[in-house]
Amino acid sequence: MNGKKVLGMIFANIHEEALEALTNMRTMGSVPFCSRYRLIDFPLSNMVDSGITKIGVVTNANFNSLMDHVGTGKPWDLSRKNDGLFILPPYSLTSTAMWGNRIDAIYGNMGFLDQSNQEYVLMSDCYNIMNLDFEELFEAHENSGAAVTIVGVKGKKPKDISSVLVLNEVADDGKIIEASLDPNTDEDVFYSCNIILIKKYLLQTLIANAHSKNEVSFQRSILMNCIKSEKAYAYDATDCFVGTIDSIQSYYDISMSLLDKENKNKLFDKDRPIYTKERDDMPTLYGPEAKIANSLVADGCEIKGTVENCILFKGVKIEAGAVVKNSILMQDTVIGENSKINCVIADKNVNIKSGVELSGAENYPVSLSKDTRI
């Protein structure tokens, strides 16, 4: 089994409520991450690296920035005559109403599935940061004879995301014996990343049946039924770097963990590069009094002050005398002279005037919306 037999589907809007401060004007998939990327870049690049040549991105609302970012798919070598990248409409099959759940979203795009020659479908959301070798997943799925393979990781269950599927008991061969939805526990569990590999005809059959019964939970109506019929297997991705974004706090923590070189090298594997849309810019300019320590700095920045333990996106300006620590500053943010900033997440085009002091805490970062002026 190889990637050419697999159709990719990425859900760009799922679980946006977890990052409300950053998704008011964009999809979850287009949330900026790690100085130059968007969240969708990770599942999209993983699929391309595994040989998948046809990928549909399922949208719902606020998808303008997503379309601007992915474009025709050229950065991922998906701008092609045959197959390629498809932005799938946010409407159900029989009406102009936007889809309300994953079952509706897939049912509304049955035509996309029907017109695809691939035998399997690989579905992914955008809220997990990982670099997974899907070729190994394909091999495990084929060898197990599974109808459905669910990628999972071991760790704390995401708290601010609904309908988390926890795989309570898995046999040595990977077969899922028992699972539950949203169990109330603070213990480490083996939970689904919502990365699902399934035969296309089976997915179409299950979705059509679920839709005809007005069922709304993909996990309960599709995955749990497959587990009960002993057709579902698990694939353990715990050995990868995995960051599940379920809140502003987890977004901050996962981002800052990449200042550790070991974590960064684990996520950004040279053998499986993460591609993104490039914005050509000049090199970063450092003033004579600039001081930089343990930070990720993109091109196009101007730094005249002090930056420690920060992630700076393109076009960020740090004026003279400003001190910025433990913060994430997105594209074109400006920090005025002699300002002191600590534990802040600033969205695009934030402008903080001279002399301002603004501080959160590592366990409670301050989040500033796009175009904020202080």
mmCIF file of C-alpha atoms in Angstrom:
data_model
loop_
_atom_site.group_PDB
_atom_site.id
_atom_site.type_symbol
_atom_site.label_atom_id
_atom_site.label_comp_id
_atom_site.label_asym_id
_atom_site.label_seq_id
_atom_site.Cartn_x
_atom_site.Cartn_y
_atom_site.Cartn_z
ATOM 1 C CA MET A 1 0.000 0.000 0.000
ATOM 2 C CA ASN A 2 1.390 3.387 -0.964
ATOM 3 C CA GLY A 3 0.321 7.012 -0.795
ATOM 4 C CA LYS A 4 -1.068 7.074 -4.338
ATOM 5 C CA LYS A 5 -3.868 4.758 -3.185
ATOM 6 C CA VAL A 6 -4.826 7.176 -0.394
ATOM 7 C CA LEU A 7 -7.048 10.247 -0.589
ATOM 8 C CA GLY A 8 -6.313 12.917 2.023
ATOM 9 C CA MET A 9 -8.996 14.942 3.815
ATOM 10 C CA ILE A 10 -8.065 17.701 6.262
ATOM 11 C CA PHE A 11 -10.701 19.378 8.440
ATOM 12 C CA ALA A 12 -9.640 22.996 8.858
ATOM 13 C CA ASN A 13 -12.352 24.221 11.257
ATOM 14 C CA ILE A 14 -12.634 21.468 13.847
ATOM 15 C CA HIS A 15 -12.255 22.450 17.565
ATOM 16 C CA GLU A 16 -11.878 26.179 16.917
ATOM 17 C CA GLU A 17 -13.587 26.904 20.240
ATOM 18 C CA ALA A 18 -10.378 25.803 21.979
ATOM 19 C CA LEU A 19 -8.477 28.754 20.478
ATOM 20 C CA GLU A 20 -11.203 31.343 20.312
ATOM 21 C CA ALA A 21 -8.809 34.281 20.729
ATOM 22 C CA LEU A 22 -6.880 33.193 17.629
ATOM 23 C CA THR A 23 -9.739 31.786 15.521
ATOM 24 C CA ASN A 24 -12.230 34.662 15.598
ATOM 25 C CA MET A 25 -11.142 35.676 12.100
ATOM 26 C CA ARG A 26 -9.503 32.501 10.790
ATOM 27 C CA THR A 27 -9.821 28.723 10.754
ATOM 28 C CA MET A 28 -7.959 26.472 13.162
ATOM 29 C CA GLY A 29 -5.847 25.327 10.216
ATOM 30 C CA SER A 30 -4.616 28.844 9.454
ATOM 31 C CA VAL A 31 -3.507 29.725 13.013
ATOM 32 C CA PRO A 32 0.158 30.854 12.851
ATOM 33 C CA PHE A 33 2.702 28.641 14.597
ATOM 34 C CA CYS A 34 6.428 28.570 15.324
ATOM 35 C CA SER A 35 7.551 31.805 13.586
ATOM 36 C CA ARG A 36 6.648 30.861 9.998
ATOM 37 C CA TYR A 37 4.106 28.022 9.779
ATOM 38 C CA ARG A 38 0.330 27.524 9.991
ATOM 39 C CA LEU A 39 -1.266 24.569 11.797
ATOM 40 C CA ILE A 40 -2.479 23.038 8.525
ATOM 41 C CA ASP A 41 1.121 22.801 7.283
ATOM 42 C CA PHE A 42 1.786 19.768 9.500
ATOM 43 C CA PRO A 43 -0.923 17.319 8.328
ATOM 44 C CA LEU A 44 -0.608 18.661 4.777
ATOM 45 C CA SER A 45 3.166 18.127 4.673
ATOM 46 C CA ASN A 46 2.925 14.705 6.336
ATOM 47 C CA MET A 47 0.455 13.573 3.680
ATOM 48 C CA VAL A 48 2.601 14.858 0.820
ATOM 49 C CA ASP A 49 5.769 13.327 2.305
ATOM 50 C CA SER A 50 4.001 9.945 2.379
ATOM 51 C CA GLY A 51 3.159 10.076 -1.331
ATOM 52 C CA ILE A 52 -0.455 11.282 -1.203
ATOM 53 C CA THR A 53 -1.172 13.303 -4.347
ATOM 54 C CA LYS A 54 -4.822 14.307 -3.846
ATOM 55 C CA ILE A 55 -5.917 16.203 -0.749
ATOM 56 C CA GLY A 56 -9.215 17.920 0.028
ATOM 57 C CA VAL A 57 -9.303 20.656 2.660
ATOM 58 C CA VAL A 58 -12.752 20.793 4.262
ATOM 59 C CA THR A 59 -13.717 24.325 5.263
ATOM 60 C CA ASN A 60 -16.609 25.913 7.091
ATOM 61 C CA ALA A 61 -16.293 29.598 8.011
ATOM 62 C CA ASN A 62 -13.585 32.293 8.144
ATOM 63 C CA PHE A 63 -11.625 30.525 5.441
ATOM 64 C CA ASN A 64 -10.203 33.528 3.566
ATOM 65 C CA SER A 65 -6.810 33.400 5.279
ATOM 66 C CA LEU A 66 -6.709 29.630 4.773
ATOM 67 C CA MET A 67 -7.290 29.984 1.025
ATOM 68 C CA ASP A 68 -4.661 32.716 0.849
ATOM 69 C CA HIS A 69 -2.178 30.456 2.606
ATOM 70 C CA VAL A 70 -2.645 27.170 0.751
ATOM 71 C CA GLY A 71 -3.475 28.735 -2.627
ATOM 72 C CA THR A 72 -3.128 26.151 -5.384
ATOM 73 C CA GLY A 73 -0.943 23.946 -3.203
ATOM 74 C CA LYS A 74 2.306 24.848 -4.958
ATOM 75 C CA PRO A 75 4.534 24.819 -1.815
ATOM 76 C CA TRP A 76 3.430 21.207 -1.264
ATOM 77 C CA ASP A 77 3.819 20.199 -4.936
ATOM 78 C CA LEU A 78 0.037 19.882 -5.211
ATOM 79 C CA SER A 79 -0.461 22.336 -8.076
ATOM 80 C CA ARG A 80 -0.851 19.733 -10.810
ATOM 81 C CA LYS A 81 -3.085 18.682 -13.696
ATOM 82 C CA ASN A 82 -4.064 15.374 -12.139
ATOM 83 C CA ASP A 83 -5.113 15.204 -8.487
ATOM 84 C CA GLY A 84 -3.651 18.040 -6.387
ATOM 85 C CA LEU A 85 -5.178 20.266 -3.699
ATOM 86 C CA PHE A 86 -8.923 20.953 -3.441
ATOM 87 C CA ILE A 87 -10.688 23.453 -1.188
ATOM 88 C CA LEU A 88 -13.995 21.769 -0.390
ATOM 89 C CA PRO A 89 -17.072 23.967 0.068
ATOM 90 C CA PRO A 90 -18.575 24.619 3.509
ATOM 91 C CA TYR A 91 -22.090 23.607 2.516
ATOM 92 C CA SER A 92 -24.096 20.436 2.865
ATOM 93 C CA LEU A 93 -25.032 18.409 -0.207
ATOM 94 C CA THR A 94 -28.709 19.350 -0.325
ATOM 95 C CA SER A 95 -28.781 22.912 1.052
ATOM 96 C CA THR A 96 -26.869 26.167 1.356
ATOM 97 C CA ALA A 97 -26.535 25.792 5.123
ATOM 98 C CA MET A 98 -23.012 25.325 6.452
ATOM 99 C CA TRP A 99 -22.259 21.891 7.833
ATOM 100 C CA GLY A 100 -22.599 21.473 11.561
ATOM 101 C CA ASN A 101 -20.553 18.363 12.290
ATOM 102 C CA ARG A 102 -18.045 15.966 10.758
ATOM 103 C CA ILE A 103 -20.706 13.605 9.407
ATOM 104 C CA ASP A 104 -22.432 16.485 7.589
ATOM 105 C CA ALA A 105 -19.080 17.707 6.263
ATOM 106 C CA ILE A 106 -18.166 14.342 4.754
ATOM 107 C CA TYR A 107 -21.671 13.683 3.451
ATOM 108 C CA GLY A 108 -21.703 17.119 1.825
ATOM 109 C CA ASN A 109 -18.528 16.199 -0.050
ATOM 110 C CA MET A 110 -19.569 12.746 -1.257
ATOM 111 C CA GLY A 111 -19.068 13.963 -4.810
ATOM 112 C CA PHE A 112 -15.391 14.574 -4.060
ATOM 113 C CA LEU A 113 -15.087 11.005 -2.783
ATOM 114 C CA ASP A 114 -17.030 9.556 -5.728
ATOM 115 C CA GLN A 115 -14.783 11.295 -8.256
ATOM 116 C CA SER A 116 -11.569 10.104 -6.608
ATOM 117 C CA ASN A 117 -9.832 6.943 -7.776
ATOM 118 C CA GLN A 118 -8.063 6.274 -4.474
ATOM 119 C CA GLU A 119 -9.005 3.196 -2.465
ATOM 120 C CA TYR A 120 -8.442 4.600 1.027
ATOM 121 C CA VAL A 121 -9.137 7.867 2.831
ATOM 122 C CA LEU A 122 -6.829 9.425 5.426
ATOM 123 C CA MET A 123 -8.601 12.056 7.537
ATOM 124 C CA SER A 124 -6.912 14.517 9.866
ATOM 125 C CA ASP A 125 -7.716 17.605 11.912
ATOM 126 C CA CYS A 126 -5.302 20.502 12.433
ATOM 127 C CA TYR A 127 -5.044 20.811 16.214
ATOM 128 C CA ASN A 128 -2.268 18.211 16.659
ATOM 129 C CA ILE A 129 1.313 19.310 16.053
ATOM 130 C CA MET A 130 3.289 16.290 14.892
ATOM 131 C CA ASN A 131 5.515 14.951 12.151
ATOM 132 C CA LEU A 132 4.260 11.425 11.532
ATOM 133 C CA ASP A 133 5.489 8.962 8.921
ATOM 134 C CA PHE A 134 2.199 7.994 7.311
ATOM 135 C CA GLU A 135 3.921 5.347 5.199
ATOM 136 C CA GLU A 136 4.436 3.333 8.382
ATOM 137 C CA LEU A 137 0.761 3.868 9.199
ATOM 138 C CA PHE A 138 -0.230 2.559 5.752
ATOM 139 C CA GLU A 139 1.905 -0.546 6.233
ATOM 140 C CA ALA A 140 0.506 -1.224 9.711
ATOM 141 C CA HIS A 141 -3.066 -0.807 8.438
ATOM 142 C CA GLU A 142 -2.513 -3.226 5.568
ATOM 143 C CA ASN A 143 -0.717 -5.825 7.694
ATOM 144 C CA SER A 144 -3.402 -5.801 10.390
ATOM 145 C CA GLY A 145 -6.281 -6.254 7.970
ATOM 146 C CA ALA A 146 -8.115 -3.468 9.779
ATOM 147 C CA ALA A 147 -11.162 -1.717 8.384
ATOM 148 C CA VAL A 148 -10.250 1.409 10.345
ATOM 149 C CA THR A 149 -6.952 2.458 11.911
ATOM 150 C CA ILE A 150 -6.979 5.216 14.529
ATOM 151 C CA VAL A 151 -3.789 7.109 15.376
ATOM 152 C CA GLY A 152 -3.421 7.702 19.091
ATOM 153 C CA VAL A 153 -0.924 9.010 21.622
ATOM 154 C CA LYS A 154 -0.390 8.461 25.344
ATOM 155 C CA GLY A 155 -0.726 11.451 27.639
ATOM 156 C CA LYS A 156 -3.216 13.656 29.455
ATOM 157 C CA LYS A 157 -6.631 13.775 27.789
ATOM 158 C CA PRO A 158 -7.286 17.158 26.158
ATOM 159 C CA LYS A 159 -9.590 19.017 28.544
ATOM 160 C CA ASP A 160 -11.087 21.763 26.405
ATOM 161 C CA ILE A 161 -11.982 19.621 23.385
ATOM 162 C CA SER A 162 -15.256 17.730 23.167
ATOM 163 C CA SER A 163 -15.778 14.147 22.005
ATOM 164 C CA VAL A 164 -12.271 12.898 22.756
ATOM 165 C CA LEU A 165 -12.082 9.187 21.986
ATOM 166 C CA VAL A 166 -10.000 7.335 24.567
ATOM 167 C CA LEU A 167 -8.755 3.856 23.661
ATOM 168 C CA ASN A 168 -9.030 2.120 27.033
ATOM 169 C CA GLU A 169 -7.789 -1.319 26.010
ATOM 170 C CA VAL A 170 -5.697 -2.287 22.999
ATOM 171 C CA ALA A 171 -4.491 -5.822 22.235
ATOM 172 C CA ASP A 172 -0.857 -6.608 21.455
ATOM 173 C CA ASP A 173 -1.662 -6.757 17.737
ATOM 174 C CA GLY A 174 -3.235 -3.274 17.867
ATOM 175 C CA LYS A 175 -6.889 -4.291 17.874
ATOM 176 C CA ILE A 176 -8.988 -1.911 19.963
ATOM 177 C CA ILE A 177 -10.874 -3.898 22.590
ATOM 178 C CA GLU A 178 -12.547 -1.098 24.507
ATOM 179 C CA ALA A 179 -12.942 2.654 24.074
ATOM 180 C CA SER A 180 -14.902 5.504 25.637
ATOM 181 C CA LEU A 181 -15.843 9.089 24.834
ATOM 182 C CA ASP A 182 -14.770 11.925 27.149
ATOM 183 C CA PRO A 183 -14.047 9.866 30.276
ATOM 184 C CA ASN A 184 -13.616 11.963 33.411
ATOM 185 C CA THR A 185 -9.997 11.312 34.352
ATOM 186 C CA ASP A 186 -6.761 13.156 35.082
ATOM 187 C CA GLU A 187 -4.637 10.061 34.522
ATOM 188 C CA ASP A 188 -2.543 9.463 31.403
ATOM 189 C CA VAL A 189 -4.624 7.769 28.713
ATOM 190 C CA PHE A 190 -4.233 6.571 25.137
ATOM 191 C CA TYR A 191 -6.381 9.031 23.181
ATOM 192 C CA SER A 192 -7.226 9.457 19.511
ATOM 193 C CA CYS A 193 -5.564 12.256 17.530
ATOM 194 C CA ASN A 194 -8.482 12.226 15.073
ATOM 195 C CA ILE A 195 -6.213 10.860 12.363
ATOM 196 C CA ILE A 196 -8.208 8.067 10.750
ATOM 197 C CA LEU A 197 -7.323 5.696 7.883
ATOM 198 C CA ILE A 198 -10.283 3.859 6.349
ATOM 199 C CA LYS A 199 -11.364 2.246 3.072
ATOM 200 C CA LYS A 200 -13.259 4.752 0.964
ATOM 201 C CA TYR A 201 -16.280 2.579 0.219
ATOM 202 C CA LEU A 202 -16.666 1.760 3.926
ATOM 203 C CA LEU A 203 -16.490 5.436 4.888
ATOM 204 C CA GLN A 204 -19.110 6.327 2.287
ATOM 205 C CA THR A 205 -21.426 3.541 3.489
ATOM 206 C CA LEU A 206 -21.084 4.445 7.173
ATOM 207 C CA ILE A 207 -21.532 8.170 6.550
ATOM 208 C CA ALA A 208 -24.605 7.647 4.358
ATOM 209 C CA ASN A 209 -26.197 5.439 7.024
ATOM 210 C CA ALA A 210 -25.369 7.858 9.850
ATOM 211 C CA HIS A 211 -26.657 10.843 7.893
ATOM 212 C CA SER A 212 -29.930 9.094 7.066
ATOM 213 C CA LYS A 213 -30.491 8.628 10.818
ATOM 214 C CA ASN A 214 -29.609 12.275 11.594
ATOM 215 C CA GLU A 215 -26.689 11.174 13.736
ATOM 216 C CA VAL A 216 -24.193 13.921 14.558
ATOM 217 C CA SER A 217 -21.263 12.300 16.383
ATOM 218 C CA PHE A 218 -18.624 10.824 14.108
ATOM 219 C CA GLN A 219 -16.801 9.271 17.045
ATOM 220 C CA ARG A 220 -19.903 7.628 18.488
ATOM 221 C CA SER A 221 -21.741 6.664 15.294
ATOM 222 C CA ILE A 222 -18.777 5.649 13.136
ATOM 223 C CA LEU A 223 -15.683 4.886 15.206
ATOM 224 C CA MET A 224 -17.368 3.336 18.250
ATOM 225 C CA ASN A 225 -19.457 1.084 16.002
ATOM 226 C CA CYS A 226 -16.324 -0.047 14.169
ATOM 227 C CA ILE A 227 -14.687 -0.818 17.512
ATOM 228 C CA LYS A 228 -17.718 -2.835 18.623
ATOM 229 C CA SER A 229 -17.607 -4.848 15.393
ATOM 230 C CA GLU A 230 -13.877 -5.575 16.007
ATOM 231 C CA LYS A 231 -12.783 -3.815 12.826
ATOM 232 C CA ALA A 232 -10.779 -0.992 14.422
ATOM 233 C CA TYR A 233 -7.060 -1.006 15.175
ATOM 234 C CA ALA A 234 -4.813 1.561 16.857
ATOM 235 C CA TYR A 235 -1.517 3.040 15.700
ATOM 236 C CA ASP A 236 0.657 4.418 18.501
ATOM 237 C CA ALA A 237 2.353 7.728 17.602
ATOM 238 C CA THR A 238 3.668 8.448 21.098
ATOM 239 C CA ASP A 239 7.305 8.205 19.996
ATOM 240 C CA CYS A 240 6.824 11.262 17.763
ATOM 241 C CA PHE A 241 6.793 14.810 19.043
ATOM 242 C CA VAL A 242 3.077 15.356 19.595
ATOM 243 C CA GLY A 243 1.482 18.532 20.848
ATOM 244 C CA THR A 244 -2.311 18.602 21.166
ATOM 245 C CA ILE A 245 -3.630 22.166 21.149
ATOM 246 C CA ASP A 246 -6.781 22.318 23.253
ATOM 247 C CA SER A 247 -6.458 25.853 24.697
ATOM 248 C CA ILE A 248 -4.478 29.097 24.526
ATOM 249 C CA GLN A 249 -2.360 27.718 27.358
ATOM 250 C CA SER A 250 -1.453 24.530 25.473
ATOM 251 C CA TYR A 251 -0.747 26.574 22.321
ATOM 252 C CA TYR A 252 1.686 28.666 24.366
ATOM 253 C CA ASP A 253 3.279 25.666 26.110
ATOM 254 C CA ILE A 254 3.771 23.670 22.905
ATOM 255 C CA SER A 255 5.189 26.686 21.098
ATOM 256 C CA MET A 256 7.643 27.490 23.872
ATOM 257 C CA SER A 257 8.739 23.845 24.150
ATOM 258 C CA LEU A 258 10.169 24.179 20.635
ATOM 259 C CA LEU A 259 12.809 26.554 21.976
ATOM 260 C CA ASP A 260 14.376 23.332 23.243
ATOM 261 C CA LYS A 261 16.647 22.114 20.453
ATOM 262 C CA GLU A 262 15.836 18.435 21.015
ATOM 263 C CA ASN A 263 12.094 19.023 20.645
ATOM 264 C CA LYS A 264 12.605 21.250 17.609
ATOM 265 C CA ASN A 265 14.778 18.663 15.852
ATOM 266 C CA LYS A 266 12.263 15.926 16.633
ATOM 267 C CA LEU A 267 9.381 17.860 15.103
ATOM 268 C CA PHE A 268 11.260 19.277 12.137
ATOM 269 C CA ASP A 269 12.759 16.032 10.816
ATOM 270 C CA LYS A 270 15.017 16.603 7.807
ATOM 271 C CA ASP A 271 13.715 13.388 6.225
ATOM 272 C CA ARG A 272 10.111 14.641 6.458
ATOM 273 C CA PRO A 273 10.231 18.409 5.942
ATOM 274 C CA ILE A 274 7.334 20.679 6.862
ATOM 275 C CA TYR A 275 6.430 22.899 3.909
ATOM 276 C CA THR A 276 4.723 26.278 4.053
ATOM 277 C CA LYS A 277 3.907 29.298 1.940
ATOM 278 C CA GLU A 278 6.990 31.506 1.845
ATOM 279 C CA ARG A 279 6.849 35.259 2.164
ATOM 280 C CA ASP A 280 10.050 36.648 0.650
ATOM 281 C CA ASP A 281 11.625 39.172 2.957
ATOM 282 C CA MET A 282 14.923 40.784 3.810
ATOM 283 C CA PRO A 283 17.157 39.258 6.512
ATOM 284 C CA THR A 284 16.455 40.298 10.084
ATOM 285 C CA LEU A 285 18.216 43.516 11.119
ATOM 286 C CA TYR A 286 19.839 43.747 14.560
ATOM 287 C CA GLY A 287 20.608 47.140 16.106
ATOM 288 C CA PRO A 288 23.892 47.870 17.896
ATOM 289 C CA GLU A 289 22.236 47.488 21.331
ATOM 290 C CA ALA A 290 20.146 44.417 20.445
ATOM 291 C CA LYS A 291 20.374 41.381 22.726
ATOM 292 C CA ILE A 292 18.901 38.028 21.672
ATOM 293 C CA ALA A 293 18.817 34.820 23.726
ATOM 294 C CA ASN A 294 17.161 31.434 23.128
ATOM 295 C CA SER A 295 14.643 32.654 20.554
ATOM 296 C CA LEU A 296 13.239 31.695 17.152
ATOM 297 C CA VAL A 297 13.353 34.737 14.875
ATOM 298 C CA ALA A 298 11.898 34.781 11.349
ATOM 299 C CA ASP A 299 13.166 36.863 8.431
ATOM 300 C CA GLY A 300 12.170 40.483 8.032
ATOM 301 C CA CYS A 301 12.323 41.489 11.716
ATOM 302 C CA GLU A 302 13.979 44.621 13.134
ATOM 303 C CA ILE A 303 15.366 44.163 16.619
ATOM 304 C CA LYS A 304 16.885 47.051 18.527
ATOM 305 C CA GLY A 305 15.996 45.959 22.064
ATOM 306 C CA THR A 306 16.217 42.783 24.168
ATOM 307 C CA VAL A 307 14.533 39.480 23.257
ATOM 308 C CA GLU A 308 14.698 36.400 25.500
ATOM 309 C CA ASN A 309 12.895 33.057 25.130
ATOM 310 C CA CYS A 310 10.598 34.331 22.385
ATOM 311 C CA ILE A 311 9.132 33.285 19.041
ATOM 312 C CA LEU A 312 9.022 36.124 16.526
ATOM 313 C CA PHE A 313 7.218 35.916 13.185
ATOM 314 C CA LYS A 314 8.103 37.860 10.056
ATOM 315 C CA GLY A 315 8.065 41.650 10.182
ATOM 316 C CA VAL A 316 8.159 42.019 13.977
ATOM 317 C CA LYS A 317 9.775 45.245 15.209
ATOM 318 C CA ILE A 318 11.339 45.598 18.658
ATOM 319 C CA GLU A 319 12.307 49.225 19.250
ATOM 320 C CA ALA A 320 15.290 50.453 21.269
ATOM 321 C CA GLY A 321 15.076 49.890 25.015
ATOM 322 C CA ALA A 322 12.195 47.437 24.742
ATOM 323 C CA VAL A 323 12.490 44.161 26.675
ATOM 324 C CA VAL A 324 10.455 41.200 25.421
ATOM 325 C CA LYS A 325 10.566 37.873 27.279
ATOM 326 C CA ASN A 326 8.753 34.524 27.070
ATOM 327 C CA SER A 327 6.392 35.772 24.363
ATOM 328 C CA ILE A 328 5.004 34.878 20.939
ATOM 329 C CA LEU A 329 4.759 37.839 18.562
ATOM 330 C CA MET A 330 3.046 37.188 15.258
ATOM 331 C CA GLN A 331 3.568 38.866 11.900
ATOM 332 C CA ASP A 332 4.146 42.645 11.792
ATOM 333 C CA THR A 333 3.726 43.199 15.531
ATOM 334 C CA VAL A 334 5.481 46.338 16.823
ATOM 335 C CA ILE A 335 6.812 46.821 20.362
ATOM 336 C CA GLY A 336 7.528 50.478 21.137
ATOM 337 C CA GLU A 337 10.577 51.974 22.802
ATOM 338 C CA ASN A 338 11.238 51.085 26.475
ATOM 339 C CA SER A 339 8.202 48.800 26.688
ATOM 340 C CA LYS A 340 8.400 45.676 28.832
ATOM 341 C CA ILE A 341 6.538 42.605 27.570
ATOM 342 C CA ASN A 342 6.431 39.204 29.295
ATOM 343 C CA CYS A 343 4.382 36.048 28.616
ATOM 344 C CA VAL A 344 2.277 37.578 25.867
ATOM 345 C CA ILE A 345 0.763 36.067 22.717
ATOM 346 C CA ALA A 346 0.291 38.899 20.218
ATOM 347 C CA ASP A 347 -1.644 38.145 17.031
ATOM 348 C CA LYS A 348 -0.812 39.833 13.702
ATOM 349 C CA ASN A 349 -0.407 43.605 13.454
ATOM 350 C CA VAL A 350 -0.514 44.275 17.189
ATOM 351 C CA ASN A 351 0.998 47.649 18.076
ATOM 352 C CA ILE A 352 2.209 48.311 21.621
ATOM 353 C CA LYS A 353 3.222 51.925 22.164
ATOM 354 C CA SER A 354 6.353 53.183 23.900
ATOM 355 C CA GLY A 355 6.677 52.769 27.649
ATOM 356 C CA VAL A 356 3.951 50.141 28.051
ATOM 357 C CA GLU A 357 4.396 47.332 30.600
ATOM 358 C CA LEU A 358 2.367 44.201 29.950
ATOM 359 C CA SER A 359 2.937 40.885 31.704
ATOM 360 C CA GLY A 360 1.161 37.593 31.984
ATOM 361 C CA ALA A 361 2.548 34.422 33.544
ATOM 362 C CA GLU A 362 3.838 31.161 32.132
ATOM 363 C CA ASN A 363 0.676 29.467 33.358
ATOM 364 C CA TYR A 364 -1.560 32.356 32.232
ATOM 365 C CA PRO A 365 -0.232 34.123 29.132
ATOM 366 C CA VAL A 366 -1.918 37.334 27.978
ATOM 367 C CA SER A 367 -3.482 36.966 24.505
ATOM 368 C CA LEU A 368 -3.913 40.016 22.241
ATOM 369 C CA SER A 369 -6.233 39.813 19.240
ATOM 370 C CA LYS A 370 -5.261 40.833 15.717
ATOM 371 C CA ASP A 371 -4.825 44.610 15.151
ATOM 372 C CA THR A 372 -4.902 45.427 18.868
ATOM 373 C CA ARG A 373 -3.462 48.825 19.832
ATOM 374 C CA ILE A 374 -2.177 49.447 23.361
#
